PDB file of C-alpha atoms in Angstrom:
ATOM      1  CA  MET C   1       0.000   0.000   0.000  1.00  0.00           C
ATOM      2  CA  LEU C   2       2.999   2.321   0.441  1.00  0.00           C
ATOM      3  CA  LYS C   3       4.292   1.973  -3.113  1.00  0.00           C
ATOM      4  CA  PRO C   4       2.468   4.950  -4.704  1.00  0.00           C
ATOM      5  CA  ALA C   5       3.575   7.234  -1.855  1.00  0.00           C
ATOM      6  CA  PHE C   6       7.215   6.181  -2.108  1.00  0.00           C
ATOM      7  CA  GLY C   7       6.910   6.434  -5.891  1.00  0.00           C
ATOM      8  CA  GLY C   8       6.112  10.114  -5.458  1.00  0.00           C
ATOM      9  CA  LEU C   9       9.168  10.447  -3.235  1.00  0.00           C
ATOM     10  CA  ALA C  10      11.299   8.791  -5.928  1.00  0.00           C
ATOM     11  CA  ASP C  11      10.036  11.344  -8.452  1.00  0.00           C
ATOM     12  CA  ARG C  12      10.894  14.137  -6.055  1.00  0.00           C
ATOM     13  CA  ILE C  13      14.421  13.206  -4.919  1.00  0.00           C
ATOM     14  CA  GLY C  14      15.394  10.523  -7.461  1.00  0.00           C
ATOM     15  CA  ALA C  15      14.887   6.760  -7.616  1.00  0.00           C
ATOM     16  CA  ARG C  16      18.507   5.835  -6.843  1.00  0.00           C
ATOM     17  CA  PRO C  17      18.629   7.203  -3.267  1.00  0.00           C
ATOM     18  CA  VAL C  18      15.186   5.725  -2.579  1.00  0.00           C
ATOM     19  CA  LEU C  19      16.413   2.338  -3.831  1.00  0.00           C
ATOM     20  CA  LEU C  20      19.477   2.458  -1.583  1.00  0.00           C
ATOM     21  CA  GLY C  21      17.402   3.587   1.392  1.00  0.00           C
ATOM     22  CA  GLY C  22      14.975   0.713   0.923  1.00  0.00           C
ATOM     23  CA  LEU C  23      17.759  -1.867   0.802  1.00  0.00           C
ATOM     24  CA  VAL C  24      19.387  -0.471   3.937  1.00  0.00           C
ATOM     25  CA  ALA C  25      16.017  -0.416   5.736  1.00  0.00           C
ATOM     26  CA  PHE C  26      15.413  -4.051   4.755  1.00  0.00           C
ATOM     27  CA  ALA C  27      18.793  -5.065   6.161  1.00  0.00           C
ATOM     28  CA  VAL C  28      18.147  -3.183   9.424  1.00  0.00           C
ATOM     29  CA  ALA C  29      14.686  -4.714   9.860  1.00  0.00           C
ATOM     30  CA  SER C  30      16.074  -8.216   9.271  1.00  0.00           C
ATOM     31  CA  ALA C  31      18.917  -7.646  11.716  1.00  0.00           C
ATOM     32  CA  LEU C  32      16.439  -6.641  14.442  1.00  0.00           C
ATOM     33  CA  TYR C  33      14.895 -10.099  14.485  1.00  0.00           C
ATOM     34  CA  ALA C  34      18.283 -11.768  14.229  1.00  0.00           C
ATOM     35  CA  MET C  35      19.209  -9.997  17.476  1.00  0.00           C
ATOM     36  CA  ALA C  36      15.855 -10.229  19.298  1.00  0.00           C
ATOM     37  CA  ASP C  37      14.602 -13.662  18.120  1.00  0.00           C
ATOM     38  CA  SER C  38      11.134 -13.419  19.691  1.00  0.00           C
ATOM     39  CA  PRO C  39       7.620 -13.935  18.220  1.00  0.00           C
ATOM     40  CA  GLY C  40       6.577 -10.409  19.157  1.00  0.00           C
ATOM     41  CA  TRP C  41       9.425  -8.911  17.161  1.00  0.00           C
ATOM     42  CA  LEU C  42       8.579 -11.121  14.178  1.00  0.00           C
ATOM     43  CA  TRP C  43       5.412  -9.129  13.468  1.00  0.00           C
ATOM     44  CA  ALA C  44       7.190  -5.781  13.657  1.00  0.00           C
ATOM     45  CA  VAL C  45      10.127  -7.001  11.570  1.00  0.00           C
ATOM     46  CA  ARG C  46       7.874  -8.394   8.849  1.00  0.00           C
ATOM     47  CA  LEU C  47       6.027  -5.065   8.659  1.00  0.00           C
ATOM     48  CA  GLY C  48       9.368  -3.305   8.377  1.00  0.00           C
ATOM     49  CA  GLN C  49      10.545  -5.679   5.655  1.00  0.00           C
ATOM     50  CA  GLY C  50       7.319  -5.142   3.732  1.00  0.00           C
ATOM     51  CA  ALA C  51       7.668  -1.364   3.881  1.00  0.00           C
ATOM     52  CA  ALA C  52      11.307  -1.569   2.816  1.00  0.00           C
ATOM     53  CA  ALA C  53      10.477  -3.952  -0.034  1.00  0.00           C
ATOM     54  CA  SER C  54       7.840  -1.524  -1.305  1.00  0.00           C
ATOM     55  CA  VAL C  55      10.544   1.148  -1.448  1.00  0.00           C
ATOM     56  CA  PHE C  56      13.227  -0.710  -3.400  1.00  0.00           C
ATOM     57  CA  SER C  57      10.792  -2.657  -5.612  1.00  0.00           C
ATOM     58  CA  LEU C  58       9.124   0.371  -7.199  1.00  0.00           C
ATOM     59  CA  SER C  59      12.457   2.217  -7.358  1.00  0.00           C
ATOM     60  CA  ALA C  60      13.953  -0.695  -9.298  1.00  0.00           C
ATOM     61  CA  SER C  61      11.053  -0.627 -11.779  1.00  0.00           C
ATOM     62  CA  ALA C  62      11.423   3.124 -12.263  1.00  0.00           C
ATOM     63  CA  LEU C  63      15.194   2.798 -12.750  1.00  0.00           C
ATOM     64  CA  VAL C  64      14.744   0.059 -15.360  1.00  0.00           C
ATOM     65  CA  ALA C  65      12.554   2.478 -17.312  1.00  0.00           C
ATOM     66  CA  ARG C  66      14.767   5.541 -16.836  1.00  0.00           C
ATOM     67  CA  LEU C  67      18.142   3.929 -17.500  1.00  0.00           C
ATOM     68  CA  ASN C  68      17.074   2.216 -20.739  1.00  0.00           C
ATOM     69  CA  PRO C  69      16.018   3.907 -23.981  1.00  0.00           C
ATOM     70  CA  ALA C  70      12.475   3.358 -25.174  1.00  0.00           C
ATOM     71  CA  ALA C  71      13.642   1.001 -27.935  1.00  0.00           C
ATOM     72  CA  LYS C  72      15.159  -1.395 -25.367  1.00  0.00           C
ATOM     73  CA  ARG C  73      12.652  -1.234 -22.524  1.00  0.00           C
ATOM     74  CA  GLY C  74      10.844  -4.416 -23.514  1.00  0.00           C
ATOM     75  CA  ARG C  75      14.056  -6.423 -23.294  1.00  0.00           C
ATOM     76  CA  ALA C  76      15.059  -4.636 -20.082  1.00  0.00           C
ATOM     77  CA  PHE C  77      11.775  -5.378 -18.318  1.00  0.00           C
ATOM     78  CA  GLY C  78      11.891  -8.940 -19.640  1.00  0.00           C
ATOM     79  CA  SER C  79      15.315  -9.503 -18.106  1.00  0.00           C
ATOM     80  CA  TYR C  80      14.210  -7.795 -14.892  1.00  0.00           C
ATOM     81  CA  GLY C  81      11.197 -10.100 -14.664  1.00  0.00           C
ATOM     82  CA  PHE C  82      13.378 -13.124 -15.391  1.00  0.00           C
ATOM     83  CA  TYR C  83      15.683 -12.435 -12.465  1.00  0.00           C
ATOM     84  CA  LYS C  84      12.766 -11.628 -10.159  1.00  0.00           C
ATOM     85  CA  SER C  85      11.176 -14.982 -11.018  1.00  0.00           C
ATOM     86  CA  ILE C  86      14.451 -16.775 -10.329  1.00  0.00           C
ATOM     87  CA  GLY C  87      14.716 -14.925  -7.033  1.00  0.00           C
ATOM     88  CA  TYR C  88      11.208 -15.912  -5.974  1.00  0.00           C
ATOM     89  CA  THR C  89      11.925 -19.556  -6.766  1.00  0.00           C
ATOM     90  CA  LEU C  90      15.351 -19.750  -5.131  1.00  0.00           C
ATOM     91  CA  GLY C  91      14.248 -17.672  -2.146  1.00  0.00           C
ATOM     92  CA  LEU C  92      11.573 -20.155  -1.155  1.00  0.00           C
ATOM     93  CA  LEU C  93      13.934 -23.104  -1.528  1.00  0.00           C
ATOM     94  CA  LEU C  94      16.895 -21.534   0.251  1.00  0.00           C
ATOM     95  CA  GLY C  95      14.688 -20.107   2.987  1.00  0.00           C
ATOM     96  CA  GLY C  96      13.281 -23.537   3.719  1.00  0.00           C
ATOM     97  CA  VAL C  97      16.769 -25.020   3.848  1.00  0.00           C
ATOM     98  CA  LEU C  98      17.989 -22.316   6.253  1.00  0.00           C
ATOM     99  CA  VAL C  99      15.068 -22.785   8.631  1.00  0.00           C
ATOM    100  CA  TRP C 100      15.479 -26.560   8.467  1.00  0.00           C
ATOM    101  CA  ALA C 101      19.224 -26.344   9.073  1.00  0.00           C
ATOM    102  CA  GLY C 102      19.048 -23.699  11.786  1.00  0.00           C
ATOM    103  CA  SER C 103      16.134 -21.494  12.750  1.00  0.00           C
ATOM    104  CA  LEU C 104      14.273 -18.335  11.833  1.00  0.00           C
ATOM    105  CA  ARG C 105      17.129 -16.433  13.449  1.00  0.00           C
ATOM    106  CA  LEU C 106      19.560 -17.884  10.890  1.00  0.00           C
ATOM    107  CA  LEU C 107      17.169 -16.994   8.066  1.00  0.00           C
ATOM    108  CA  PHE C 108      16.894 -13.357   9.148  1.00  0.00           C
ATOM    109  CA  THR C 109      20.645 -13.134   9.668  1.00  0.00           C
ATOM    110  CA  VAL C 110      21.183 -14.196   6.065  1.00  0.00           C
ATOM    111  CA  LEU C 111      18.512 -11.723   4.909  1.00  0.00           C
ATOM    112  CA  ALA C 112      20.258  -8.911   6.760  1.00  0.00           C
ATOM    113  CA  LEU C 113      23.585  -9.775   5.133  1.00  0.00           C
ATOM    114  CA  LEU C 114      21.966 -10.003   1.699  1.00  0.00           C
ATOM    115  CA  GLY C 115      20.298  -6.622   2.189  1.00  0.00           C
ATOM    116  CA  GLU C 116      23.616  -5.015   3.127  1.00  0.00           C
ATOM    117  CA  ALA C 117      25.419  -6.662   0.200  1.00  0.00           C
ATOM    118  CA  ASP C 118      22.706  -5.557  -2.229  1.00  0.00           C
ATOM    119  CA  ALA C 119      22.869  -1.979  -0.936  1.00  0.00           C
ATOM    120  CA  VAL C 120      26.642  -1.851  -1.510  1.00  0.00           C
ATOM    121  CA  TRP C 121      26.300  -3.495  -4.916  1.00  0.00           C
ATOM    122  CA  ALA C 122      23.577  -1.055  -5.986  1.00  0.00           C
ATOM    123  CA  ALA C 123      25.595   1.928  -4.769  1.00  0.00           C
ATOM    124  CA  LEU C 124      28.491   0.835  -6.976  1.00  0.00           C
ATOM    125  CA  ALA C 125      26.576  -0.460 -10.004  1.00  0.00           C
ATOM    126  CA  VAL C 126      23.577   1.843 -10.428  1.00  0.00           C
ATOM    127  CA  PRO C 127      24.704   5.024 -12.195  1.00  0.00           C
ATOM    128  CA  PRO C 128      23.370   8.436 -11.155  1.00  0.00           C
ATOM    129  CA  TYR C 129      21.140  10.185 -13.617  1.00  0.00           C
ATOM    130  CA  PRO C 130      19.895  13.773 -13.914  1.00  0.00           C
ATOM    131  CA  ARG C 131      16.895  14.474 -11.720  1.00  0.00           C
ATOM    132  CA  CYS C 132      13.711  15.006 -13.708  1.00  0.00           C
ATOM    133  CA  PRO C 133      11.964  18.388 -13.449  1.00  0.00           C
ATOM    134  CA  ARG C 134       9.118  18.434 -10.983  1.00  0.00           C
ATOM    135  CA  SER C 135       5.633  18.291 -12.428  1.00  0.00           C
ATOM    136  CA  GLY C 136       3.208  20.016 -10.123  1.00  0.00           C
ATOM    137  CA  ARG C 137       3.176  19.789  -6.353  1.00  0.00           C
ATOM    138  CA  TRP C 138       3.589  16.415  -4.670  1.00  0.00           C
ATOM    139  CA  SER C 139       1.211  16.490  -1.726  1.00  0.00           C
ATOM    140  CA  SER C 140      -1.505  14.621   0.117  1.00  0.00           C
ATOM    141  CA  THR C 141      -3.981  15.861  -2.499  1.00  0.00           C
ATOM    142  CA  TRP C 142      -2.319  13.723  -5.163  1.00  0.00           C
ATOM    143  CA  LEU C 143      -2.029  10.763  -2.803  1.00  0.00           C
ATOM    144  CA  GLY C 144      -5.730  10.987  -1.962  1.00  0.00           C
ATOM    145  CA  GLY C 145      -6.722  10.802  -5.618  1.00  0.00           C
ATOM    146  CA  TRP C 146      -4.280   8.206  -7.017  1.00  0.00           C
ATOM    147  CA  PRO C 147      -6.720   5.219  -6.991  1.00  0.00           C
ATOM    148  CA  ASN C 148      -8.794   6.888  -9.738  1.00  0.00           C
ATOM    149  CA  ARG C 149      -5.934   8.173 -11.846  1.00  0.00           C
ATOM    150  CA  PRO C 150      -5.085   6.578 -15.228  1.00  0.00           C
ATOM    151  CA  SER C 151      -1.647   5.557 -13.937  1.00  0.00           C
ATOM    152  CA  PHE C 152      -3.406   3.198 -11.535  1.00  0.00           C
ATOM    153  CA  VAL C 153      -6.465   2.271 -13.626  1.00  0.00           C
ATOM    154  CA  ARG C 154      -4.374   1.008 -16.556  1.00  0.00           C
ATOM    155  CA  PRO C 155      -2.206  -1.385 -14.496  1.00  0.00           C
ATOM    156  CA  ARG C 156      -5.352  -2.858 -12.934  1.00  0.00           C
ATOM    157  CA  ARG C 157      -6.243  -4.320 -16.328  1.00  0.00           C
ATOM    158  CA  TRP C 158      -3.271  -6.696 -16.302  1.00  0.00           C
ATOM    159  CA  ALA C 159      -2.880  -7.119 -12.533  1.00  0.00           C
ATOM    160  CA  ALA C 160      -5.079 -10.185 -13.023  1.00  0.00           C
ATOM    161  CA  ALA C 161      -1.948 -11.911 -14.337  1.00  0.00           C
ATOM    162  CA  THR C 162      -0.416 -11.740 -10.871  1.00  0.00           C
ATOM    163  CA  ALA C 163      -3.663 -13.118  -9.451  1.00  0.00           C
ATOM    164  CA  ALA C 164      -3.402 -16.134 -11.758  1.00  0.00           C
ATOM    165  CA  LEU C 165       0.286 -16.626 -10.906  1.00  0.00           C
ATOM    166  CA  SER C 166      -0.477 -16.560  -7.190  1.00  0.00           C
ATOM    167  CA  VAL C 167      -3.379 -18.970  -7.626  1.00  0.00           C
ATOM    168  CA  GLY C 168      -1.187 -21.345  -9.625  1.00  0.00           C
ATOM    169  CA  VAL C 169       1.582 -21.346  -7.031  1.00  0.00           C
ATOM    170  CA  GLY C 170      -0.842 -21.682  -4.129  1.00  0.00           C
ATOM    171  CA  PHE C 171      -3.564 -24.034  -5.374  1.00  0.00           C
ATOM    172  CA  LEU C 172      -2.064 -26.284  -8.036  1.00  0.00           C
ATOM    173  CA  PRO C 173      -0.182 -28.248  -5.342  1.00  0.00           C
ATOM    174  CA  VAL C 174      -3.502 -28.597  -3.495  1.00  0.00           C
ATOM    175  CA  SER C 175      -5.137 -30.016  -6.618  1.00  0.00           C
ATOM    176  CA  GLY C 176      -2.213 -32.384  -7.118  1.00  0.00           C
ATOM    177  CA  ARG C 177      -2.376 -33.529  -3.531  1.00  0.00           C
ATOM    178  CA  ALA C 178      -6.118 -34.159  -3.834  1.00  0.00           C
ATOM    179  CA  ALA C 179      -5.386 -36.278  -6.924  1.00  0.00           C
ATOM    180  CA  GLY C 180      -2.971 -38.437  -4.928  1.00  0.00           C
ATOM    181  CA  LEU C 181       0.266 -36.898  -6.209  1.00  0.00           C
ATOM    182  CA  GLY C 182       3.295 -36.754  -3.944  1.00  0.00           C
ATOM    183  CA  THR C 183       5.290 -33.803  -2.732  1.00  0.00           C
ATOM    184  CA  VAL C 184       7.876 -34.106  -5.500  1.00  0.00           C
ATOM    185  CA  ALA C 185       5.253 -34.015  -8.245  1.00  0.00           C
ATOM    186  CA  THR C 186       3.397 -31.035  -6.804  1.00  0.00           C
ATOM    187  CA  GLY C 187       6.669 -29.192  -6.214  1.00  0.00           C
ATOM    188  CA  ALA C 188       7.636 -29.880  -9.812  1.00  0.00           C
ATOM    189  CA  ALA C 189       4.388 -28.273 -10.964  1.00  0.00           C
ATOM    190  CA  VAL C 190       5.263 -25.024  -9.206  1.00  0.00           C
ATOM    191  CA  SER C 191       8.770 -25.182 -10.663  1.00  0.00           C
ATOM    192  CA  VAL C 192       7.316 -25.601 -14.168  1.00  0.00           C
ATOM    193  CA  LEU C 193       5.123 -22.534 -13.651  1.00  0.00           C
ATOM    194  CA  THR C 194       7.919 -20.266 -12.452  1.00  0.00           C
ATOM    195  CA  ALA C 195      10.370 -21.607 -15.037  1.00  0.00           C
ATOM    196  CA  CYS C 196       7.951 -20.925 -17.910  1.00  0.00           C
ATOM    197  CA  ALA C 197       7.285 -17.406 -16.617  1.00  0.00           C
ATOM    198  CA  ALA C 198      11.014 -16.734 -16.261  1.00  0.00           C
ATOM    199  CA  LEU C 199      11.909 -18.029 -19.737  1.00  0.00           C
ATOM    200  CA  VAL C 200       9.082 -16.279 -21.589  1.00  0.00           C
ATOM    201  CA  GLN C 201       9.624 -12.781 -20.175  1.00  0.00           C
ATOM    202  CA  PRO C 202      12.952 -11.937 -21.886  1.00  0.00           C
ATOM    203  CA  ARG C 203      11.691 -13.324 -25.194  1.00  0.00           C
ATOM    204  CA  ALA C 204       8.471 -11.329 -24.990  1.00  0.00           C
ATOM    205  CA  GLY C 205      10.397  -8.149 -24.256  1.00  0.00           C
ATOM    206  CA  HIS C 206      12.798  -8.777 -27.143  1.00  0.00           C
ATOM    207  CA  ALA C 207       9.873  -9.383 -29.525  1.00  0.00           C
ATOM    208  CA  LEU C 208       8.289  -6.095 -28.414  1.00  0.00           C
ATOM    209  CA  ASP C 209      11.477  -4.121 -29.074  1.00  0.00           C
ATOM    210  CA  ALA C 210      11.940  -5.809 -32.459  1.00  0.00           C
ATOM    211  CA  GLY C 211       8.389  -4.918 -33.531  1.00  0.00           C
ATOM    212  CA  ARG C 212       7.315  -8.550 -33.874  1.00  0.00           C
ATOM    213  CA  LEU C 213       4.795  -8.183 -31.064  1.00  0.00           C
ATOM    214  CA  SER C 214       2.628  -5.302 -29.930  1.00  0.00           C
ATOM    215  CA  ALA C 215       1.953  -4.592 -26.285  1.00  0.00           C
ATOM    216  CA  ARG C 216      -1.824  -4.779 -26.709  1.00  0.00           C
ATOM    217  CA  GLY C 217      -1.699  -7.979 -28.768  1.00  0.00           C
ATOM    218  CA  GLY C 218       0.795  -9.649 -26.438  1.00  0.00           C
ATOM    219  CA  ILE C 219      -1.144  -8.767 -23.284  1.00  0.00           C
ATOM    220  CA  THR C 220      -4.391  -9.983 -24.855  1.00  0.00           C
ATOM    221  CA  ALA C 221      -2.755 -13.248 -25.872  1.00  0.00           C
ATOM    222  CA  GLY C 222      -1.251 -13.604 -22.408  1.00  0.00           C
ATOM    223  CA  LEU C 223      -4.625 -13.145 -20.727  1.00  0.00           C
ATOM    224  CA  LEU C 224      -6.236 -15.753 -22.975  1.00  0.00           C
ATOM    225  CA  VAL C 225      -3.390 -18.254 -22.514  1.00  0.00           C
ATOM    226  CA  THR C 226      -3.564 -17.781 -18.740  1.00  0.00           C
ATOM    227  CA  ALA C 227      -7.332 -18.293 -18.783  1.00  0.00           C
ATOM    228  CA  VAL C 228      -6.875 -21.512 -20.771  1.00  0.00           C
ATOM    229  CA  GLY C 229      -4.264 -22.623 -18.240  1.00  0.00           C
ATOM    230  CA  LEU C 230      -6.732 -22.122 -15.406  1.00  0.00           C
ATOM    231  CA  GLY C 231      -9.216 -24.193 -17.384  1.00  0.00           C
ATOM    232  CA  CYS C 232      -6.640 -26.961 -17.816  1.00  0.00           C
ATOM    233  CA  ALA C 233      -6.128 -26.960 -14.044  1.00  0.00           C
ATOM    234  CA  MET C 234      -9.624 -28.426 -13.780  1.00  0.00           C
ATOM    235  CA  LEU C 235      -8.427 -31.630 -15.469  1.00  0.00           C
ATOM    236  CA  PRO C 236      -7.764 -34.496 -13.039  1.00  0.00           C
ATOM    237  CA  GLY C 237      -4.339 -35.770 -12.095  1.00  0.00           C
ATOM    238  CA  LEU C 238      -0.846 -34.857 -13.227  1.00  0.00           C
ATOM    239  CA  PRO C 239      -1.814 -33.789 -16.804  1.00  0.00           C
ATOM    240  CA  GLY C 240      -4.114 -31.081 -15.467  1.00  0.00           C
ATOM    241  CA  VAL C 241      -1.606 -29.813 -12.932  1.00  0.00           C
ATOM    242  CA  LEU C 242       1.351 -29.674 -15.335  1.00  0.00           C
ATOM    243  CA  SER C 243      -0.567 -28.250 -18.325  1.00  0.00           C
ATOM    244  CA  GLY C 244      -2.184 -25.649 -16.097  1.00  0.00           C
ATOM    245  CA  ALA C 245       1.173 -24.682 -14.596  1.00  0.00           C
ATOM    246  CA  ALA C 246       2.890 -24.378 -17.982  1.00  0.00           C
ATOM    247  CA  LEU C 247       0.154 -22.267 -19.586  1.00  0.00           C
ATOM    248  CA  ILE C 248      -0.257 -20.003 -16.570  1.00  0.00           C
ATOM    249  CA  GLY C 249       3.501 -19.451 -16.548  1.00  0.00           C
ATOM    250  CA  VAL C 250       3.610 -18.655 -20.282  1.00  0.00           C
ATOM    251  CA  GLY C 251       0.621 -16.312 -20.073  1.00  0.00           C
ATOM    252  CA  THR C 252       1.871 -14.339 -17.105  1.00  0.00           C
ATOM    253  CA  GLY C 253       5.346 -14.254 -18.621  1.00  0.00           C
ATOM    254  CA  LEU C 254       3.872 -12.508 -21.664  1.00  0.00           C
ATOM    255  CA  ILE C 255       1.817  -9.982 -19.744  1.00  0.00           C
ATOM    256  CA  THR C 256       4.272  -8.684 -17.166  1.00  0.00           C
ATOM    257  CA  PRO C 257       7.151  -7.229 -19.253  1.00  0.00           C
ATOM    258  CA  LEU C 258       4.832  -5.966 -21.996  1.00  0.00           C
ATOM    259  CA  GLY C 259       2.606  -4.236 -19.468  1.00  0.00           C
ATOM    260  CA  PHE C 260       5.480  -2.496 -17.701  1.00  0.00           C
ATOM    261  CA  ALA C 261       7.153  -1.487 -20.964  1.00  0.00           C
ATOM    262  CA  ALA C 262       3.913  -0.048 -22.361  1.00  0.00           C
ATOM    263  CA  LEU C 263       3.262   1.790 -19.113  1.00  0.00           C
ATOM    264  CA  ALA C 264       6.758   3.293 -19.091  1.00  0.00           C
ATOM    265  CA  ALA C 265       6.399   4.364 -22.739  1.00  0.00           C
ATOM    266  CA  SER C 266       3.168   6.258 -22.029  1.00  0.00           C
ATOM    267  CA  THR C 267       4.297   7.939 -18.788  1.00  0.00           C
ATOM    268  CA  PRO C 268       6.217  11.243 -18.516  1.00  0.00           C
ATOM    269  CA  ALA C 269       9.657  10.788 -16.983  1.00  0.00           C
ATOM    270  CA  GLU C 270       8.814  13.007 -14.014  1.00  0.00           C
ATOM    271  CA  ARG C 271       5.936  10.698 -13.016  1.00  0.00           C
ATOM    272  CA  LEU C 272       7.588   7.309 -13.502  1.00  0.00           C
ATOM    273  CA  GLY C 273       7.996   6.660  -9.782  1.00  0.00           C
ATOM    274  CA  ARG C 274       4.352   7.242  -8.946  1.00  0.00           C
ATOM    275  CA  THR C 275       3.148   5.325 -11.967  1.00  0.00           C
ATOM    276  CA  MET C 276       5.372   2.329 -11.269  1.00  0.00           C
ATOM    277  CA  GLY C 277       4.291   2.444  -7.647  1.00  0.00           C
ATOM    278  CA  ALA C 278       0.648   2.284  -8.707  1.00  0.00           C
ATOM    279  CA  ALA C 279       1.429  -0.556 -11.120  1.00  0.00           C
ATOM    280  CA  GLU C 280       3.244  -2.503  -8.417  1.00  0.00           C
ATOM    281  CA  LEU C 281       0.309  -1.941  -6.066  1.00  0.00           C
ATOM    282  CA  GLY C 282      -2.070  -3.278  -8.723  1.00  0.00           C
ATOM    283  CA  ARG C 283       0.057  -6.411  -8.956  1.00  0.00           C
ATOM    284  CA  GLU C 284       0.054  -6.802  -5.182  1.00  0.00           C
ATOM    285  CA  LEU C 285      -3.739  -6.472  -5.061  1.00  0.00           C
ATOM    286  CA  GLY C 286      -4.001  -9.168  -7.718  1.00  0.00           C
ATOM    287  CA  ASP C 287      -1.540 -11.311  -5.784  1.00  0.00           C
ATOM    288  CA  ALA C 288      -3.807 -11.138  -2.732  1.00  0.00           C
ATOM    289  CA  GLY C 289      -7.214 -11.008  -4.443  1.00  0.00           C
ATOM    290  CA  GLY C 290      -6.779 -13.972  -6.792  1.00  0.00           C
ATOM    291  CA  PRO C 291      -6.313 -16.613  -4.077  1.00  0.00           C
ATOM    292  CA  LEU C 292      -9.124 -15.060  -2.015  1.00  0.00           C
ATOM    293  CA  LEU C 293     -11.535 -15.299  -4.962  1.00  0.00           C
ATOM    294  CA  VAL C 294     -10.641 -18.894  -5.773  1.00  0.00           C
ATOM    295  CA  ALA C 295     -10.749 -19.859  -2.098  1.00  0.00           C
ATOM    296  CA  ALA C 296     -14.182 -18.258  -1.655  1.00  0.00           C
ATOM    297  CA  VAL C 297     -15.617 -20.135  -4.640  1.00  0.00           C
ATOM    298  CA  ALA C 298     -13.899 -23.356  -3.553  1.00  0.00           C
ATOM    299  CA  THR C 299     -15.422 -23.019  -0.087  1.00  0.00           C
ATOM    300  CA  LEU C 300     -18.919 -22.781  -1.544  1.00  0.00           C
ATOM    301  CA  THR C 301     -18.369 -25.472  -4.206  1.00  0.00           C
ATOM    302  CA  THR C 302     -15.035 -27.199  -4.926  1.00  0.00           C
ATOM    303  CA  LEU C 303     -11.546 -26.095  -5.899  1.00  0.00           C
ATOM    304  CA  THR C 304     -12.206 -27.374  -9.415  1.00  0.00           C
ATOM    305  CA  GLN C 305     -14.918 -24.717  -9.743  1.00  0.00           C
ATOM    306  CA  GLY C 306     -12.690 -21.999  -8.327  1.00  0.00           C
ATOM    307  CA  TYR C 307     -10.297 -22.002 -11.281  1.00  0.00           C
ATOM    308  CA  PRO C 308     -12.894 -21.078 -13.942  1.00  0.00           C
ATOM    309  CA  ALA C 309     -14.149 -18.192 -11.782  1.00  0.00           C
ATOM    310  CA  LEU C 310     -10.789 -16.459 -12.182  1.00  0.00           C
ATOM    311  CA  ALA C 311     -10.469 -17.619 -15.810  1.00  0.00           C
ATOM    312  CA  VAL C 312     -13.720 -15.821 -16.677  1.00  0.00           C
ATOM    313  CA  LEU C 313     -12.423 -12.582 -15.140  1.00  0.00           C
ATOM    314  CA  LEU C 314      -9.225 -12.876 -17.165  1.00  0.00           C
ATOM    315  CA  ALA C 315     -11.128 -13.439 -20.403  1.00  0.00           C
ATOM    316  CA  ILE C 316     -13.586 -10.563 -19.915  1.00  0.00           C
ATOM    317  CA  GLY C 317     -11.093  -7.875 -20.947  1.00  0.00           C
ATOM    318  CA  PRO C 318     -10.068  -9.485 -24.282  1.00  0.00           C
ATOM    319  CA  ALA C 319     -13.703 -10.349 -25.010  1.00  0.00           C
ATOM    320  CA  LEU C 320     -14.861  -6.764 -24.481  1.00  0.00           C
ATOM    321  CA  GLY C 321     -11.981  -5.498 -26.615  1.00  0.00           C
ATOM    322  CA  PHE C 322     -12.968  -7.850 -29.429  1.00  0.00           C
ATOM    323  CA  VAL C 323     -16.592  -6.677 -29.222  1.00  0.00           C
ATOM    324  CA  ARG C 324     -15.562  -3.009 -29.336  1.00  0.00           C
ATOM    325  CA  ARG C 325     -13.298  -3.559 -32.334  1.00  0.00           C
ATOM    326  CA  ALA C 326     -16.025  -5.521 -34.119  1.00  0.00           C
ATOM    327  CA  SER C 327     -18.549  -2.750 -33.444  1.00  0.00           C
ATOM    328  CA  GLY C 328     -16.104  -0.137 -34.680  1.00  0.00           C
ATOM    329  CA  ALA C 329     -15.464  -2.113 -37.876  1.00  0.00           C
ATOM    330  CA  ARG C 330     -19.177  -2.315 -38.567  1.00  0.00           C
TER     331      ARG C 330
END
């Protein structure tokens, strides 16, 4: 929820210092639990980590846009998404190993060290850039009206991709377990999903820069592929789990870099921080809302019926676009 506010701060003072501040804050918050090691501190530390992550995440997105020319932004956001996907996958695995081998205290100690190392690395590797001229006054008035601004409304259209990704990671193992599959098979399904998303993103960005793929066409195709993947998840057994995971990964891998690149191309440089903050918030809302929707439907019916509920929402946008274009042609 803090991302749009810190995005405005990045526009005001520059994204690089905000990025470095977020990494340092993440390291400090992690170190607090490593020293205290108590359940009460865990809540406070996790809130601090979340706030710090909101700072450096949106700053990284804004820097990817600002430090790359428009002709290379698709490839840049594709590579950025690739490494984020790898990080999500390895983070879960390594975190589990650290807790198994030691404790939560060991995990947070490693997180603190990683945060410090990243801050030093970013300070050395991220080049400074000229500060953009201010556009208007950054105040509580803007913050109060951001949910209805185009910079937030447009990202909401493809935030559903994050909802599908979160549903795939969270519920496909449940479906596999219900079908009698073991832990290895269900874990492999999640790995297939994240691997497909990671591999598709750089290729989608490269195709956008080369003119072989348009942002609108790629996002539409990604939404439809993701919806089909959710439909495949209804199939019983391993075929349904694996086909659903692969298609959801491919679809979300198409949508994410194209959406960010298109958003950066249509946003003035002096508003990139706020716009990327709103886009990141839209993704976070999808990340939380998708599993809640599927879980609510599954509670009333079955999990098999929860997947098509989200698939229908994903397909509504492309369907309405097709109807509008058909009406315009007539």
